[in-house]
Amino acid sequence: MAGELNEGSVPPYYREVYEAIRSKIDERVQVEVFQRLLSRTDLPSAVQGQIAEHVDYTDGFLSKLSLYKALALIALAQQGKQPSPKLLENCIQEFPKPQLGEFKDLQTLRMQLTQESPLTVSQTLGKLLARDTVQVELIPEKKGLFLKHVEYQITSQHFKISVYRRYSDFDVFHELLLQRFAYRMVPALPPKRMLKGVLTSMSERDFIEGRRRALGRFINLVARHPFFSEDELVKTFLTFNGSDVQVKMRDACKKMGDEFMTNTMATLAKEYLPADIQAQFSSSRELIRNIHNSFHKLRDRAEKMAERSKENATDLLMFGRELSTLGSDGSPIPSLASSQSTWGILRQSLKGLSVEFALLADKGAQQGRREEDDVVEKLNLFLDLLQSYRDLCERHEKGVLHEHQRALQKYGMMKRQMMSATVQPKEQVSVEQLESRIVQQENAIQTMELRNYFSLFCLHQETQLIFTYLPITSHILGAFVNSQVQGHQEMGAVWNDLQQKLGCLFGVDEMQSPPLTPK
């Protein structure tokens, strides 16, 4: 078979595969079914992406001949050849048989038309949170050293392993994530060092603790992202135990390329985008901006409440200490006052009250920590995600759209030069060079258009993830109410004990005395 695919020249096995997976509604093959078939080949994801790029499709379907072409490319790629249309043209022997596993299993790949498209992200908050929980802890012996020596122990529940990372490892990981997943929500990293002026309001220890928390939020959002969690780059960061993790990550990223090169949907994205995708994107972006602003204010209020709880704890502790100081004053009571005053007895009783106030202070401090850990931290996690969405929207507009417009302008300029060269005859070589450059630019524009559609495709999916995360509001409210209930119950119990103790020490009359000032 000399390099040309047609109905009469394909091997019998190709026809058998087509009959097994074609739609029963018409004679075409659904793109989703073809993608399932492609994933059975055990070819690297980058090669699968190249094959998908060379396959013709219309409205989410492959024709019979398109499938035959794809099967030939799969078979040749399995022989170690680079898949391309030219490879088919140069093939002078009969096309080889692709390895697709058990033939009887192929029929299970077929699926009837469904309402759900690859654009839909079928996730729940519970599923996202269950993907992984990653603990980020300072290594104890490193605590208190200078910032450049801080090291973290990273423990992934999913991979059941602990590894050690420095901030520079996080920095390289973040840089590579942005390269690999430019069209997805990549959370920002906290700053490496304290900014100028921060030292006046924050100690180095507080800064390191705040950064540890922020790194924990970052890695948990990444590890729970449905398109990141099983990626080789993320696996390497969470599991590699060698000393050269940065080299290992760079190598993994270099082999895979960016998501556009490896995602089988990259060249098909346009087929699944709704006609009003731009309008949907604009309205969703505005709504998410409003949500972001509201959650920012909620976080600020929650931080103030947690701070007040800790300040209240300090005040209670100091109140108790002052009572103890007052009770410990051994100065003699003047003889004129001693016969009528109970101050001597009362003073002795005050010394013991500092214990109750210390307990109240401890309960208040616990309340502040609960509000920080259970409420403020959850609000910060969602705020980090919302900010990463806003960053993604900016990357989409300033990146792929801007590059596309520049490429079109350059193409227009080349065309004008070509027209000028045609009107005013120039050397043949320069005209041919110009023609070659125009063809290259047309190919670049076509790739950018595909990237633009894929960027919109990813944006649509990421928008869905934001709304999947929104029920975290109920988690935050639940944590807030529970912390208040627990705190008030614990504090109330100590206050009740203190009231009873005061009753025993000073008598009921003193405890229920009339107000000192008129109402």
mmCIF file with all atom_site columns, N, CA, C and O in Angstrom, residues 5-55:
data_model
loop_
_atom_site.group_PDB
_atom_site.id
_atom_site.type_symbol
_atom_site.label_atom_id
_atom_site.label_alt_id
_atom_site.label_comp_id
_atom_site.label_asym_id
_atom_site.label_entity_id
_atom_site.label_seq_id
_atom_site.pdbx_PDB_ins_code
_atom_site.Cartn_x
_atom_site.Cartn_y
_atom_site.Cartn_z
_atom_site.occupancy
_atom_site.B_iso_or_equiv
_atom_site.pdbx_formal_charge
_atom_site.auth_seq_id
_atom_site.auth_comp_id
_atom_site.auth_asym_id
_atom_site.auth_atom_id
_atom_site.pdbx_PDB_model_num
ATOM 1   N N  . LEU A 1 5  ? -4.104  6.395  2.093  1.00 0.00 ? 5  LEU A N  1
ATOM 2   C CA . LEU A 1 5  ? -5.201  5.687  2.762  1.00 0.00 ? 5  LEU A CA 1
ATOM 3   C C  . LEU A 1 5  ? -6.491  5.904  1.992  1.00 0.00 ? 5  LEU A C  1
ATOM 4   O O  . LEU A 1 5  ? -6.886  7.047  1.723  1.00 0.00 ? 5  LEU A O  1
ATOM 5   N N  . ASN A 1 6  ? -7.151  4.807  1.647  1.00 0.00 ? 6  ASN A N  1
ATOM 6   C CA . ASN A 1 6  ? -8.497  4.898  1.084  1.00 0.00 ? 6  ASN A CA 1
ATOM 7   C C  . ASN A 1 6  ? -9.271  3.663  1.490  1.00 0.00 ? 6  ASN A C  1
ATOM 8   O O  . ASN A 1 6  ? -8.713  2.694  2.012  1.00 0.00 ? 6  ASN A O  1
ATOM 9   N N  . GLU A 1 7  ? -10.544 3.692  1.237  1.00 0.00 ? 7  GLU A N  1
ATOM 10  C CA . GLU A 1 7  ? -11.451 2.652  1.742  1.00 0.00 ? 7  GLU A CA 1
ATOM 11  C C  . GLU A 1 7  ? -11.013 1.248  1.330  1.00 0.00 ? 7  GLU A C  1
ATOM 12  O O  . GLU A 1 7  ? -11.095 0.304  2.110  1.00 0.00 ? 7  GLU A O  1
ATOM 13  N N  . GLY A 1 8  ? -10.488 1.126  0.120  1.00 0.00 ? 8  GLY A N  1
ATOM 14  C CA . GLY A 1 8  ? -10.175 -0.228 -0.371 1.00 0.00 ? 8  GLY A CA 1
ATOM 15  C C  . GLY A 1 8  ? -8.814  -0.734 0.017  1.00 0.00 ? 8  GLY A C  1
ATOM 16  O O  . GLY A 1 8  ? -8.519  -1.910 -0.176 1.00 0.00 ? 8  GLY A O  1
ATOM 17  N N  . SER A 1 9  ? -7.940  0.171  0.549  1.00 0.00 ? 9  SER A N  1
ATOM 18  C CA . SER A 1 9  ? -6.559  -0.249 0.770  1.00 0.00 ? 9  SER A CA 1
ATOM 19  C C  . SER A 1 9  ? -6.188  -0.481 2.229  1.00 0.00 ? 9  SER A C  1
ATOM 20  O O  . SER A 1 9  ? -5.060  -0.857 2.516  1.00 0.00 ? 9  SER A O  1
ATOM 21  N N  . VAL A 1 10 ? -7.098  -0.225 3.149  1.00 0.00 ? 10 VAL A N  1
ATOM 22  C CA . VAL A 1 10 ? -6.733  -0.387 4.566  1.00 0.00 ? 10 VAL A CA 1
ATOM 23  C C  . VAL A 1 10 ? -6.731  -1.860 4.965  1.00 0.00 ? 10 VAL A C  1
ATOM 24  O O  . VAL A 1 10 ? -7.500  -2.661 4.414  1.00 0.00 ? 10 VAL A O  1
ATOM 25  N N  . PRO A 1 11 ? -5.889  -2.223 5.930  1.00 0.00 ? 11 PRO A N  1
ATOM 26  C CA . PRO A 1 11 ? -5.863  -3.612 6.411  1.00 0.00 ? 11 PRO A CA 1
ATOM 27  C C  . PRO A 1 11 ? -7.214  -3.997 7.039  1.00 0.00 ? 11 PRO A C  1
ATOM 28  O O  . PRO A 1 11 ? -7.912  -3.133 7.598  1.00 0.00 ? 11 PRO A O  1
ATOM 29  N N  . PRO A 1 12 ? -7.569  -5.280 6.998  1.00 0.00 ? 12 PRO A N  1
ATOM 30  C CA . PRO A 1 12 ? -8.854  -5.734 7.575  1.00 0.00 ? 12 PRO A CA 1
ATOM 31  C C  . PRO A 1 12 ? -9.005  -5.362 9.051  1.00 0.00 ? 12 PRO A C  1
ATOM 32  O O  . PRO A 1 12 ? -10.104 -5.043 9.495  1.00 0.00 ? 12 PRO A O  1
ATOM 33  N N  . TYR A 1 13 ? -7.892  -5.376 9.806  1.00 0.00 ? 13 TYR A N  1
ATOM 34  C CA . TYR A 1 13 ? -7.972  -5.091 11.243 1.00 0.00 ? 13 TYR A CA 1
ATOM 35  C C  . TYR A 1 13 ? -8.494  -3.680 11.479 1.00 0.00 ? 13 TYR A C  1
ATOM 36  O O  . TYR A 1 13 ? -9.237  -3.423 12.424 1.00 0.00 ? 13 TYR A O  1
ATOM 37  N N  . TYR A 1 14 ? -8.094  -2.725 10.607 1.00 0.00 ? 14 TYR A N  1
ATOM 38  C CA . TYR A 1 14 ? -8.560  -1.348 10.741 1.00 0.00 ? 14 TYR A CA 1
ATOM 39  C C  . TYR A 1 14 ? -10.084 -1.292 10.648 1.00 0.00 ? 14 TYR A C  1
ATOM 40  O O  . TYR A 1 14 ? -10.744 -0.554 11.395 1.00 0.00 ? 14 TYR A O  1
ATOM 41  N N  . ARG A 1 15 ? -10.644 -2.072 9.667  1.00 0.00 ? 15 ARG A N  1
ATOM 42  C CA . ARG A 1 15 ? -12.103 -2.068 9.494  1.00 0.00 ? 15 ARG A CA 1
ATOM 43  C C  . ARG A 1 15 ? -12.796 -2.686 10.712 1.00 0.00 ? 15 ARG A C  1
ATOM 44  O O  . ARG A 1 15 ? -13.867 -2.235 11.136 1.00 0.00 ? 15 ARG A O  1
ATOM 45  N N  . GLU A 1 16 ? -12.161 -3.711 11.285 1.00 0.00 ? 16 GLU A N  1
ATOM 46  C CA . GLU A 1 16 ? -12.741 -4.372 12.470 1.00 0.00 ? 16 GLU A CA 1
ATOM 47  C C  . GLU A 1 16 ? -12.788 -3.398 13.661 1.00 0.00 ? 16 GLU A C  1
ATOM 48  O O  . GLU A 1 16 ? -13.766 -3.360 14.412 1.00 0.00 ? 16 GLU A O  1
ATOM 49  N N  . VAL A 1 17 ? -11.696 -2.625 13.835 1.00 0.00 ? 17 VAL A N  1
ATOM 50  C CA . VAL A 1 17 ? -11.657 -1.640 14.925 1.00 0.00 ? 17 VAL A CA 1
ATOM 51  C C  . VAL A 1 17 ? -12.752 -0.590 14.706 1.00 0.00 ? 17 VAL A C  1
ATOM 52  O O  . VAL A 1 17 ? -13.487 -0.225 15.638 1.00 0.00 ? 17 VAL A O  1
ATOM 53  N N  . TYR A 1 18 ? -12.871 -0.133 13.458 1.00 0.00 ? 18 TYR A N  1
ATOM 54  C CA . TYR A 1 18 ? -13.891 0.878  13.141 1.00 0.00 ? 18 TYR A CA 1
ATOM 55  C C  . TYR A 1 18 ? -15.291 0.360  13.476 1.00 0.00 ? 18 TYR A C  1
ATOM 56  O O  . TYR A 1 18 ? -16.081 1.057  14.129 1.00 0.00 ? 18 TYR A O  1
ATOM 57  N N  . GLU A 1 19 ? -15.609 -0.857 13.087 1.00 0.00 ? 19 GLU A N  1
ATOM 58  C CA . GLU A 1 19 ? -16.941 -1.413 13.347 1.00 0.00 ? 19 GLU A CA 1
ATOM 59  C C  . GLU A 1 19 ? -17.189 -1.568 14.847 1.00 0.00 ? 19 GLU A C  1
ATOM 60  O O  . GLU A 1 19 ? -18.326 -1.454 15.320 1.00 0.00 ? 19 GLU A O  1
ATOM 61  N N  . ALA A 1 20 ? -16.101 -1.836 15.594 1.00 0.00 ? 20 ALA A N  1
ATOM 62  C CA . ALA A 1 20 ? -16.252 -2.057 17.029 1.00 0.00 ? 20 ALA A CA 1
ATOM 63  C C  . ALA A 1 20 ? -16.552 -0.758 17.784 1.00 0.00 ? 20 ALA A C  1
ATOM 64  O O  . ALA A 1 20 ? -17.269 -0.773 18.791 1.00 0.00 ? 20 ALA A O  1
ATOM 65  N N  . ILE A 1 21 ? -16.032 0.366  17.292 1.00 0.00 ? 21 ILE A N  1
ATOM 66  C CA . ILE A 1 21 ? -16.145 1.589  18.098 1.00 0.00 ? 21 ILE A CA 1
ATOM 67  C C  . ILE A 1 21 ? -17.000 2.675  17.459 1.00 0.00 ? 21 ILE A C  1
ATOM 68  O O  . ILE A 1 21 ? -17.250 3.704  18.085 1.00 0.00 ? 21 ILE A O  1
ATOM 69  N N  . ARG A 1 22 ? -17.465 2.473  16.224 1.00 0.00 ? 22 ARG A N  1
ATOM 70  C CA . ARG A 1 22 ? -18.226 3.554  15.583 1.00 0.00 ? 22 ARG A CA 1
ATOM 71  C C  . ARG A 1 22 ? -19.569 3.762  16.262 1.00 0.00 ? 22 ARG A C  1
ATOM 72  O O  . ARG A 1 22 ? -20.124 2.852  16.883 1.00 0.00 ? 22 ARG A O  1
ATOM 73  N N  . SER A 1 23 ? -20.079 4.968  16.114 1.00 0.00 ? 23 SER A N  1
ATOM 74  C CA . SER A 1 23 ? -21.381 5.307  16.688 1.00 0.00 ? 23 SER A CA 1
ATOM 75  C C  . SER A 1 23 ? -22.468 4.513  15.987 1.00 0.00 ? 23 SER A C  1
ATOM 76  O O  . SER A 1 23 ? -22.407 4.274  14.772 1.00 0.00 ? 23 SER A O  1
ATOM 77  N N  . LYS A 1 24 ? -23.474 4.081  16.711 1.00 0.00 ? 24 LYS A N  1
ATOM 78  C CA . LYS A 1 24 ? -24.595 3.351  16.126 1.00 0.00 ? 24 LYS A CA 1
ATOM 79  C C  . LYS A 1 24 ? -25.615 4.302  15.501 1.00 0.00 ? 24 LYS A C  1
ATOM 80  O O  . LYS A 1 24 ? -26.524 3.878  14.790 1.00 0.00 ? 24 LYS A O  1
ATOM 81  N N  . ILE A 1 25 ? -25.431 5.614  15.801 1.00 0.00 ? 25 ILE A N  1
ATOM 82  C CA . ILE A 1 25 ? -26.362 6.598  15.241 1.00 0.00 ? 25 ILE A CA 1
ATOM 83  C C  . ILE A 1 25 ? -25.981 6.915  13.797 1.00 0.00 ? 25 ILE A C  1
ATOM 84  O O  . ILE A 1 25 ? -26.828 7.033  12.926 1.00 0.00 ? 25 ILE A O  1
ATOM 85  N N  . ASP A 1 26 ? -24.699 7.090  13.529 1.00 0.00 ? 26 ASP A N  1
ATOM 86  C CA . ASP A 1 26 ? -24.237 7.306  12.149 1.00 0.00 ? 26 ASP A CA 1
ATOM 87  C C  . ASP A 1 26 ? -22.922 6.570  11.959 1.00 0.00 ? 26 ASP A C  1
ATOM 88  O O  . ASP A 1 26 ? -22.531 5.744  12.778 1.00 0.00 ? 26 ASP A O  1
ATOM 89  N N  . GLU A 1 27 ? -22.216 6.850  10.882 1.00 0.00 ? 27 GLU A N  1
ATOM 90  C CA . GLU A 1 27 ? -21.018 6.081  10.547 1.00 0.00 ? 27 GLU A CA 1
ATOM 91  C C  . GLU A 1 27 ? -19.731 6.727  11.051 1.00 0.00 ? 27 GLU A C  1
ATOM 92  O O  . GLU A 1 27 ? -18.645 6.334  10.659 1.00 0.00 ? 27 GLU A O  1
ATOM 93  N N  . ARG A 1 28 ? -19.848 7.709  11.932 1.00 0.00 ? 28 ARG A N  1
ATOM 94  C CA . ARG A 1 28 ? -18.656 8.387  12.441 1.00 0.00 ? 28 ARG A CA 1
ATOM 95  C C  . ARG A 1 28 ? -18.242 7.819  13.805 1.00 0.00 ? 28 ARG A C  1
ATOM 96  O O  . ARG A 1 28 ? -18.963 7.033  14.415 1.00 0.00 ? 28 ARG A O  1
ATOM 97  N N  . VAL A 1 29 ? -17.077 8.272  14.262 1.00 0.00 ? 29 VAL A N  1
ATOM 98  C CA . VAL A 1 29 ? -16.536 7.853  15.564 1.00 0.00 ? 29 VAL A CA 1
ATOM 99  C C  . VAL A 1 29 ? -16.433 9.088  16.451 1.00 0.00 ? 29 VAL A C  1
ATOM 100 O O  . VAL A 1 29 ? -15.870 10.105 16.035 1.00 0.00 ? 29 VAL A O  1
ATOM 101 N N  . GLN A 1 30 ? -16.982 8.988  17.658 1.00 0.00 ? 30 GLN A N  1
ATOM 102 C CA . GLN A 1 30 ? -16.922 10.133 18.565 1.00 0.00 ? 30 GLN A CA 1
ATOM 103 C C  . GLN A 1 30 ? -15.487 10.402 19.016 1.00 0.00 ? 30 GLN A C  1
ATOM 104 O O  . GLN A 1 30 ? -14.707 9.472  19.238 1.00 0.00 ? 30 GLN A O  1
ATOM 105 N N  . VAL A 1 31 ? -15.145 11.682 19.166 1.00 0.00 ? 31 VAL A N  1
ATOM 106 C CA . VAL A 1 31 ? -13.806 12.076 19.614 1.00 0.00 ? 31 VAL A CA 1
ATOM 107 C C  . VAL A 1 31 ? -13.500 11.459 20.977 1.00 0.00 ? 31 VAL A C  1
ATOM 108 O O  . VAL A 1 31 ? -12.388 10.989 21.225 1.00 0.00 ? 31 VAL A O  1
ATOM 109 N N  . GLU A 1 32 ? -14.503 11.445 21.886 1.00 0.00 ? 32 GLU A N  1
ATOM 110 C CA . GLU A 1 32 ? -14.280 10.872 23.221 1.00 0.00 ? 32 GLU A CA 1
ATOM 111 C C  . GLU A 1 32 ? -13.889 9.402  23.140 1.00 0.00 ? 32 GLU A C  1
ATOM 112 O O  . GLU A 1 32 ? -13.018 8.932  23.879 1.00 0.00 ? 32 GLU A O  1
ATOM 113 N N  . VAL A 1 33 ? -14.526 8.668  22.196 1.00 0.00 ? 33 VAL A N  1
ATOM 114 C CA . VAL A 1 33 ? -14.206 7.241  22.038 1.00 0.00 ? 33 VAL A CA 1
ATOM 115 C C  . VAL A 1 33 ? -12.783 7.095  21.501 1.00 0.00 ? 33 VAL A C  1
ATOM 116 O O  . VAL A 1 33 ? -12.012 6.242  21.962 1.00 0.00 ? 33 VAL A O  1
ATOM 117 N N  . PHE A 1 34 ? -12.432 7.952  20.531 1.00 0.00 ? 34 PHE A N  1
ATOM 118 C CA . PHE A 1 34 ? -11.076 7.897  19.984 1.00 0.00 ? 34 PHE A CA 1
ATOM 119 C C  . PHE A 1 34 ? -10.037 8.190  21.065 1.00 0.00 ? 34 PHE A C  1
ATOM 120 O O  . PHE A 1 34 ? -8.979  7.555  21.114 1.00 0.00 ? 34 PHE A O  1
ATOM 121 N N  . GLN A 1 35 ? -10.332 9.146  21.950 1.00 0.00 ? 35 GLN A N  1
ATOM 122 C CA . GLN A 1 35 ? -9.386  9.466  23.021 1.00 0.00 ? 35 GLN A CA 1
ATOM 123 C C  . GLN A 1 35 ? -9.195  8.279  23.963 1.00 0.00 ? 35 GLN A C  1
ATOM 124 O O  . GLN A 1 35 ? -8.080  8.020  24.423 1.00 0.00 ? 35 GLN A O  1
ATOM 125 N N  . ARG A 1 36 ? -10.281 7.574  24.231 1.00 0.00 ? 36 ARG A N  1
ATOM 126 C CA . ARG A 1 36 ? -10.162 6.365  25.070 1.00 0.00 ? 36 ARG A CA 1
ATOM 127 C C  . ARG A 1 36 ? -9.307  5.316  24.374 1.00 0.00 ? 36 ARG A C  1
ATOM 128 O O  . ARG A 1 36 ? -8.490  4.643  25.007 1.00 0.00 ? 36 ARG A O  1
ATOM 129 N N  . LEU A 1 37 ? -9.493  5.198  23.073 1.00 0.00 ? 37 LEU A N  1
ATOM 130 C CA . LEU A 1 37 ? -8.700  4.255  22.293 1.00 0.00 ? 37 LEU A CA 1
ATOM 131 C C  . LEU A 1 37 ? -7.222  4.642  22.347 1.00 0.00 ? 37 LEU A C  1
ATOM 132 O O  . LEU A 1 37 ? -6.346  3.794  22.559 1.00 0.00 ? 37 LEU A O  1
ATOM 133 N N  . LEU A 1 38 ? -6.953  5.938  22.179 1.00 0.00 ? 38 LEU A N  1
ATOM 134 C CA . LEU A 1 38 ? -5.585  6.441  22.193 1.00 0.00 ? 38 LEU A CA 1
ATOM 135 C C  . LEU A 1 38 ? -4.905  6.174  23.534 1.00 0.00 ? 38 LEU A C  1
ATOM 136 O O  . LEU A 1 38 ? -3.719  5.848  23.594 1.00 0.00 ? 38 LEU A O  1
ATOM 137 N N  . SER A 1 39 ? -5.671  6.303  24.616 1.00 0.00 ? 39 SER A N  1
ATOM 138 C CA . SER A 1 39 ? -5.086  6.102  25.947 1.00 0.00 ? 39 SER A CA 1
ATOM 139 C C  . SER A 1 39 ? -4.735  4.641  26.212 1.00 0.00 ? 39 SER A C  1
ATOM 140 O O  . SER A 1 39 ? -3.984  4.340  27.136 1.00 0.00 ? 39 SER A O  1
ATOM 141 N N  . ARG A 1 40 ? -5.262  3.707  25.380 1.00 0.00 ? 40 ARG A N  1
ATOM 142 C CA . ARG A 1 40 ? -4.953  2.270  25.549 1.00 0.00 ? 40 ARG A CA 1
ATOM 143 C C  . ARG A 1 40 ? -3.649  1.881  24.871 1.00 0.00 ? 40 ARG A C  1
ATOM 144 O O  . ARG A 1 40 ? -3.211  0.736  24.983 1.00 0.00 ? 40 ARG A O  1
ATOM 145 N N  . THR A 1 41 ? -3.029  2.811  24.147 1.00 0.00 ? 41 THR A N  1
ATOM 146 C CA . THR A 1 41 ? -1.863  2.460  23.334 1.00 0.00 ? 41 THR A CA 1
ATOM 147 C C  . THR A 1 41 ? -0.565  2.395  24.126 1.00 0.00 ? 41 THR A C  1
ATOM 148 O O  . THR A 1 41 ? 0.441   1.922  23.609 1.00 0.00 ? 41 THR A O  1
ATOM 149 N N  . ASP A 1 42 ? -0.549  2.941  25.351 1.00 0.00 ? 42 ASP A N  1
ATOM 150 C CA . ASP A 1 42 ? 0.657   3.001  26.178 1.00 0.00 ? 42 ASP A CA 1
ATOM 151 C C  . ASP A 1 42 ? 1.744   3.889  25.563 1.00 0.00 ? 42 ASP A C  1
ATOM 152 O O  . ASP A 1 42 ? 2.907   3.829  25.962 1.00 0.00 ? 42 ASP A O  1
ATOM 153 N N  . LEU A 1 43 ? 1.362   4.716  24.590 1.00 0.00 ? 43 LEU A N  1
ATOM 154 C CA . LEU A 1 43 ? 2.317   5.683  24.042 1.00 0.00 ? 43 LEU A CA 1
ATOM 155 C C  . LEU A 1 43 ? 2.473   6.836  25.028 1.00 0.00 ? 43 LEU A C  1
ATOM 156 O O  . LEU A 1 43 ? 1.536   7.137  25.775 1.00 0.00 ? 43 LEU A O  1
ATOM 157 N N  . PRO A 1 44 ? 3.629   7.519  25.049 1.00 0.00 ? 44 PRO A N  1
ATOM 158 C CA . PRO A 1 44 ? 3.784   8.696  25.923 1.00 0.00 ? 44 PRO A CA 1
ATOM 159 C C  . PRO A 1 44 ? 2.706   9.734  25.612 1.00 0.00 ? 44 PRO A C  1
ATOM 160 O O  . PRO A 1 44 ? 2.268   9.863  24.460 1.00 0.00 ? 44 PRO A O  1
ATOM 161 N N  . SER A 1 45 ? 2.303   10.482 26.641 1.00 0.00 ? 45 SER A N  1
ATOM 162 C CA . SER A 1 45 ? 1.213   11.441 26.455 1.00 0.00 ? 45 SER A CA 1
ATOM 163 C C  . SER A 1 45 ? 1.552   12.490 25.402 1.00 0.00 ? 45 SER A C  1
ATOM 164 O O  . SER A 1 45 ? 0.670   12.953 24.670 1.00 0.00 ? 45 SER A O  1
ATOM 165 N N  . ALA A 1 46 ? 2.843   12.865 25.283 1.00 0.00 ? 46 ALA A N  1
ATOM 166 C CA . ALA A 1 46 ? 3.241   13.845 24.272 1.00 0.00 ? 46 ALA A CA 1
ATOM 167 C C  . ALA A 1 46 ? 3.005   13.302 22.863 1.00 0.00 ? 46 ALA A C  1
ATOM 168 O O  . ALA A 1 46 ? 2.537   14.012 21.970 1.00 0.00 ? 46 ALA A O  1
ATOM 169 N N  . VAL A 1 47 ? 3.317   12.008 22.654 1.00 0.00 ? 47 VAL A N  1
ATOM 170 C CA . VAL A 1 47 ? 3.111   11.370 21.343 1.00 0.00 ? 47 VAL A CA 1
ATOM 171 C C  . VAL A 1 47 ? 1.614   11.249 21.056 1.00 0.00 ? 47 VAL A C  1
ATOM 172 O O  . VAL A 1 47 ? 1.167   11.485 19.925 1.00 0.00 ? 47 VAL A O  1
ATOM 173 N N  . GLN A 1 48 ? 0.835   10.889 22.086 1.00 0.00 ? 48 GLN A N  1
ATOM 174 C CA . GLN A 1 48 ? -0.619  10.832 21.911 1.00 0.00 ? 48 GLN A CA 1
ATOM 175 C C  . GLN A 1 48 ? -1.161  12.194 21.456 1.00 0.00 ? 48 GLN A C  1
ATOM 176 O O  . GLN A 1 48 ? -2.028  12.267 20.576 1.00 0.00 ? 48 GLN A O  1
ATOM 177 N N  . GLY A 1 49 ? -0.625  13.261 22.064 1.00 0.00 ? 49 GLY A N  1
ATOM 178 C CA . GLY A 1 49 ? -1.053  14.607 21.687 1.00 0.00 ? 49 GLY A CA 1
ATOM 179 C C  . GLY A 1 49 ? -0.720  14.935 20.244 1.00 0.00 ? 49 GLY A C  1
ATOM 180 O O  . GLY A 1 49 ? -1.517  15.556 19.529 1.00 0.00 ? 49 GLY A O  1
ATOM 181 N N  . GLN A 1 50 ? 0.469   14.480 19.786 1.00 0.00 ? 50 GLN A N  1
ATOM 182 C CA . GLN A 1 50 ? 0.867   14.720 18.392 1.00 0.00 ? 50 GLN A CA 1
ATOM 183 C C  . GLN A 1 50 ? -0.064  13.986 17.428 1.00 0.00 ? 50 GLN A C  1
ATOM 184 O O  . GLN A 1 50 ? -0.462  14.535 16.390 1.00 0.00 ? 50 GLN A O  1
ATOM 185 N N  . ILE A 1 51 ? -0.407  12.753 17.764 1.00 0.00 ? 51 ILE A N  1
ATOM 186 C CA . ILE A 1 51 ? -1.319  11.982 16.902 1.00 0.00 ? 51 ILE A CA 1
ATOM 187 C C  . ILE A 1 51 ? -2.677  12.670 16.829 1.00 0.00 ? 51 ILE A C  1
ATOM 188 O O  . ILE A 1 51 ? -3.249  12.852 15.747 1.00 0.00 ? 51 ILE A O  1
ATOM 189 N N  . ALA A 1 52 ? -3.198  13.085 17.989 1.00 0.00 ? 52 ALA A N  1
ATOM 190 C CA . ALA A 1 52 ? -4.509  13.757 18.019 1.00 0.00 ? 52 ALA A CA 1
ATOM 191 C C  . ALA A 1 52 ? -4.483  15.032 17.185 1.00 0.00 ? 52 ALA A C  1
ATOM 192 O O  . ALA A 1 52 ? -5.477  15.390 16.538 1.00 0.00 ? 52 ALA A O  1
ATOM 193 N N  . GLU A 1 53 ? -3.326  15.712 17.166 1.00 0.00 ? 53 GLU A N  1
ATOM 194 C CA . GLU A 1 53 ? -3.211  16.971 16.423 1.00 0.00 ? 53 GLU A CA 1
ATOM 195 C C  . GLU A 1 53 ? -3.319  16.742 14.912 1.00 0.00 ? 53 GLU A C  1
ATOM 196 O O  . GLU A 1 53 ? -3.794  17.598 14.174 1.00 0.00 ? 53 GLU A O  1
ATOM 197 N N  . HIS A 1 54 ? -2.868  15.559 14.454 1.00 0.00 ? 54 HIS A N  1
ATOM 198 C CA . HIS A 1 54 ? -2.864  15.270 13.014 1.00 0.00 ? 54 HIS A CA 1
ATOM 199 C C  . HIS A 1 54 ? -4.146  14.598 12.525 1.00 0.00 ? 54 HIS A C  1
ATOM 200 O O  . HIS A 1 54 ? -4.245  14.241 11.356 1.00 0.00 ? 54 HIS A O  1
ATOM 201 N N  . VAL A 1 55 ? -5.093  14.400 13.419 1.00 0.00 ? 55 VAL A N  1
ATOM 202 C CA . VAL A 1 55 ? -6.339  13.722 13.045 1.00 0.00 ? 55 VAL A CA 1
ATOM 203 C C  . VAL A 1 55 ? -7.427  14.765 12.738 1.00 0.00 ? 55 VAL A C  1
ATOM 204 O O  . VAL A 1 55 ? -7.635  15.704 13.509 1.00 0.00 ? 55 VAL A O  1
#
